[in-house]
Amino acid sequence: MTKLTPLTEEERAEKRAADREYTKQAVEALRTSDGWRRWLATRARFHRYSLANQLLIAMQRPQATQVAGFKTWLTLGYCVRKGEKAIRIWAPCPPSAKKIAAWKAAGANPDDQPRTYFRLTNVFGDDQVTELPPPAEPQPIACPIRHIEGEELADSLPTLKRFAASIGSTISLEPIAGGASGYYEPATKRIVIDSTLPVNQQVSVTLHELAHALVRTDHQDDDPKLDYASEELVVESVAFTVIRSLGIDADNASIPYLAAWAESADLSVIEKTAGLIDRLAKRLEAALAAADTETSPANAHDDVEHSAGTEIHVALAA
Ligand SMILES: [Zn+2]
């Protein structure tokens, strides 16, 4: 082991700049349709993570379904394989007890309070580990796979109806003539879903129409302006990533083709659009999770990042 020498202030600043640059590359990947889809599919498995970390995992290890630090994998009954390259994601570093004690001793001035900062740390994906031999008892890490034609998500419909009511919308299920699977009427805030669809698909369409309703009720000053095409991209991206987070192996062919928009858009607009999608999707996921706490998969990543962290807009912040 080499002895760790503390970095100088200059080295620290250099490292921070390099870390930001690395994250910026992950945002750049959103410029292509492939990169966009890779993010949404990765996001479905890592939706409790900040946008920045979803993008970093999508760039480095899109096939991972779970990530954890080296030691956490050991406690879960797995060992990282020799030679595996770590995935770098942002993790919070709270101030040390020593720092806090020193701050208190110096008068506890609120302006000088030691802060939690974020730095890139090493984690590994579930595809980079092997089970430890007995007596270790490796915990299962597989996710359920369900099909869009199935009906496992029947319980989600009443939950989504309650969520719709909470934002002033209604959902009704009825046969729709003419081939549409669902629609949202902005004037009445009414959502109609085709009742002849398979149940899982009804949920998928409901998520899409609810996202249309959400875009209109959950607006923040920093959100990008949406025209018809970009609103469709946002709501379809939300529906796709949320339905995948419910274990549905949904096809993403319906996500509107991105290239024209993303190739020319400013990187900050792309990041803001992704941020809006992440925020709206998290609201739907929170509503679904609150109604369904028992079936949530184990969260091996909880040591890396708690639900906080949505504030890590490191990519473009100077
Ligand atoms: Zn739509």
CSV table of C-alpha atoms in Angstrom, one decimal, residues 150-297:
chain,number,residue,atom,x,y,z
A,150,GLY,CA,-49.3,-9.6,-19.3
A,151,GLU,CA,-51.4,-8.4,-16.4
A,152,GLU,CA,-49.0,-8.3,-13.4
A,153,LEU,CA,-49.3,-4.6,-13.1
A,154,ALA,CA,-53.1,-4.6,-12.5
A,155,ASP,CA,-52.5,-3.1,-9.0
A,156,SER,CA,-50.8,-0.1,-10.4
A,157,LEU,CA,-53.9,1.2,-12.1
A,158,PRO,CA,-55.8,2.2,-8.9
A,159,THR,CA,-52.5,3.8,-7.6
A,160,LEU,CA,-52.1,5.8,-10.8
A,161,LYS,CA,-55.8,6.9,-10.6
A,162,ARG,CA,-55.2,8.2,-7.2
A,163,PHE,CA,-52.0,10.0,-8.4
A,164,ALA,CA,-54.0,11.5,-11.3
A,165,ALA,CA,-56.6,12.8,-8.8
A,166,SER,CA,-53.8,14.4,-6.8
A,167,ILE,CA,-52.8,16.5,-9.8
A,168,GLY,CA,-56.4,17.3,-10.8
A,169,SER,CA,-56.8,14.8,-13.5
A,170,THR,CA,-59.1,11.8,-14.0
A,171,ILE,CA,-58.5,8.5,-15.7
A,172,SER,CA,-61.2,6.5,-17.3
A,173,LEU,CA,-60.9,3.1,-19.0
A,174,GLU,CA,-63.2,2.7,-22.0
A,175,PRO,CA,-63.0,1.2,-25.5
A,176,ILE,CA,-61.5,3.8,-27.9
A,177,ALA,CA,-62.6,3.7,-31.6
A,178,GLY,CA,-60.1,4.6,-34.3
A,179,GLY,CA,-56.9,3.0,-33.1
A,180,ALA,CA,-55.6,5.4,-30.4
A,181,SER,CA,-54.5,3.6,-27.2
A,182,GLY,CA,-55.2,6.6,-25.0
A,183,TYR,CA,-55.3,10.4,-25.0
A,184,TYR,CA,-55.2,13.4,-22.6
A,185,GLU,CA,-57.6,16.4,-22.9
A,186,PRO,CA,-55.8,19.5,-21.6
A,187,ALA,CA,-59.1,21.4,-21.3
A,188,THR,CA,-60.8,18.9,-19.0
A,189,LYS,CA,-57.6,17.2,-17.7
A,190,ARG,CA,-59.3,14.0,-18.6
A,191,ILE,CA,-57.2,10.9,-19.4
A,192,VAL,CA,-58.9,8.1,-21.4
A,193,ILE,CA,-57.2,4.7,-21.8
A,194,ASP,CA,-58.4,2.0,-24.2
A,195,SER,CA,-59.9,-0.7,-21.9
A,196,THR,CA,-59.4,-3.4,-24.6
A,197,LEU,CA,-55.6,-3.3,-24.2
A,198,PRO,CA,-53.7,-5.9,-22.1
A,199,VAL,CA,-53.4,-4.7,-18.6
A,200,ASN,CA,-49.6,-4.0,-18.6
A,201,GLN,CA,-50.0,-2.0,-21.7
A,202,GLN,CA,-52.9,0.0,-20.1
A,203,VAL,CA,-50.4,0.9,-17.4
A,204,SER,CA,-47.8,1.9,-20.0
A,205,VAL,CA,-50.3,4.1,-21.9
A,206,THR,CA,-51.5,5.6,-18.6
A,207,LEU,CA,-48.0,6.6,-17.7
A,208,HIS,CA,-47.6,8.4,-21.1
A,209,GLU,CA,-50.9,10.3,-20.7
A,210,LEU,CA,-50.1,11.1,-17.0
A,211,ALA,CA,-46.8,12.5,-18.1
A,212,HIS,CA,-48.7,14.9,-20.4
A,213,ALA,CA,-50.7,16.0,-17.4
A,214,LEU,CA,-47.7,16.3,-15.2
A,215,VAL,CA,-45.7,18.4,-17.7
A,216,ARG,CA,-48.6,21.0,-17.3
A,217,THR,CA,-48.8,20.9,-13.5
A,218,ASP,CA,-45.2,20.4,-12.4
A,219,HIS,CA,-43.4,23.3,-13.9
A,220,GLN,CA,-40.2,24.9,-12.7
A,221,ASP,CA,-38.5,28.0,-13.9
A,222,ASP,CA,-35.5,26.2,-15.2
A,223,ASP,CA,-37.4,23.8,-17.3
A,224,PRO,CA,-36.8,23.8,-21.1
A,225,LYS,CA,-39.6,25.2,-23.3
A,226,LEU,CA,-41.4,22.3,-25.0
A,227,ASP,CA,-43.0,22.4,-28.4
A,228,TYR,CA,-45.3,19.6,-29.5
A,229,ALA,CA,-42.4,17.3,-30.6
A,230,SER,CA,-40.2,17.8,-27.6
A,231,GLU,CA,-43.2,17.3,-25.2
A,232,GLU,CA,-43.9,14.0,-27.0
A,233,LEU,CA,-40.2,13.1,-26.5
A,234,VAL,CA,-40.4,14.0,-22.8
A,235,VAL,CA,-43.6,12.1,-22.0
A,236,GLU,CA,-42.6,9.0,-24.1
A,237,SER,CA,-39.2,9.0,-22.3
A,238,VAL,CA,-40.9,9.2,-18.9
A,239,ALA,CA,-43.3,6.4,-19.8
A,240,PHE,CA,-40.6,4.2,-21.2
A,241,THR,CA,-38.2,4.5,-18.2
A,242,VAL,CA,-41.0,4.1,-15.6
A,243,ILE,CA,-42.6,1.0,-17.2
A,244,ARG,CA,-39.1,-0.5,-17.5
A,245,SER,CA,-38.5,0.2,-13.8
A,246,LEU,CA,-41.6,-1.9,-13.1
A,247,GLY,CA,-39.9,-4.8,-14.8
A,248,ILE,CA,-41.6,-4.6,-18.2
A,249,ASP,CA,-39.3,-5.5,-21.0
A,250,ALA,CA,-40.7,-2.7,-23.1
A,251,ASP,CA,-39.5,-2.0,-26.6
A,252,ASN,CA,-38.4,1.6,-27.0
A,253,ALA,CA,-39.0,1.9,-30.7
A,254,SER,CA,-41.7,4.4,-30.0
A,255,ILE,CA,-39.4,7.1,-28.6
A,256,PRO,CA,-39.5,9.8,-31.1
A,257,TYR,CA,-36.4,10.1,-33.2
A,258,LEU,CA,-34.0,12.5,-31.5
A,259,ALA,CA,-31.1,13.2,-33.8
A,260,ALA,CA,-32.4,16.4,-35.4
A,261,TRP,CA,-33.1,18.0,-32.1
A,262,ALA,CA,-30.3,16.7,-30.0
A,263,GLU,CA,-27.5,17.2,-32.5
A,264,SER,CA,-28.2,20.9,-32.7
A,265,ALA,CA,-29.5,21.7,-29.2
A,266,ASP,CA,-27.3,23.3,-26.7
A,267,LEU,CA,-25.8,20.8,-24.2
A,268,SER,CA,-27.4,22.6,-21.3
A,269,VAL,CA,-30.9,22.3,-23.0
A,270,ILE,CA,-30.3,18.6,-23.4
A,271,GLU,CA,-29.3,18.3,-19.8
A,272,LYS,CA,-32.3,20.3,-18.6
A,273,THR,CA,-34.6,18.1,-20.8
A,274,ALA,CA,-33.1,15.0,-19.2
A,275,GLY,CA,-33.5,16.6,-15.8
A,276,LEU,CA,-37.2,17.3,-16.4
A,277,ILE,CA,-37.7,13.7,-17.5
A,278,ASP,CA,-35.9,12.4,-14.5
A,279,ARG,CA,-38.0,14.6,-12.2
A,280,LEU,CA,-41.4,13.7,-13.6
A,281,ALA,CA,-40.4,10.0,-13.8
A,282,LYS,CA,-39.3,10.1,-10.1
A,283,ARG,CA,-42.7,11.5,-9.1
A,284,LEU,CA,-44.5,8.6,-10.8
A,285,GLU,CA,-42.0,6.1,-9.4
A,286,ALA,CA,-42.5,7.5,-5.9
A,287,ALA,CA,-46.3,7.1,-6.2
A,288,LEU,CA,-46.0,3.6,-7.4
A,289,ALA,CA,-43.4,2.6,-4.8
A,290,ALA,CA,-45.4,4.1,-1.9
A,291,ALA,CA,-48.2,1.7,-2.9
A,292,ASP,CA,-45.9,-1.3,-3.4
A,293,THR,CA,-43.2,-1.3,-0.8
A,294,GLU,CA,-43.1,-5.0,-0.3
A,295,THR,CA,-42.1,-6.0,-3.9
A,296,SER,CA,-39.3,-3.4,-4.2
A,297,PRO,CA,-36.0,-5.1,-5.0
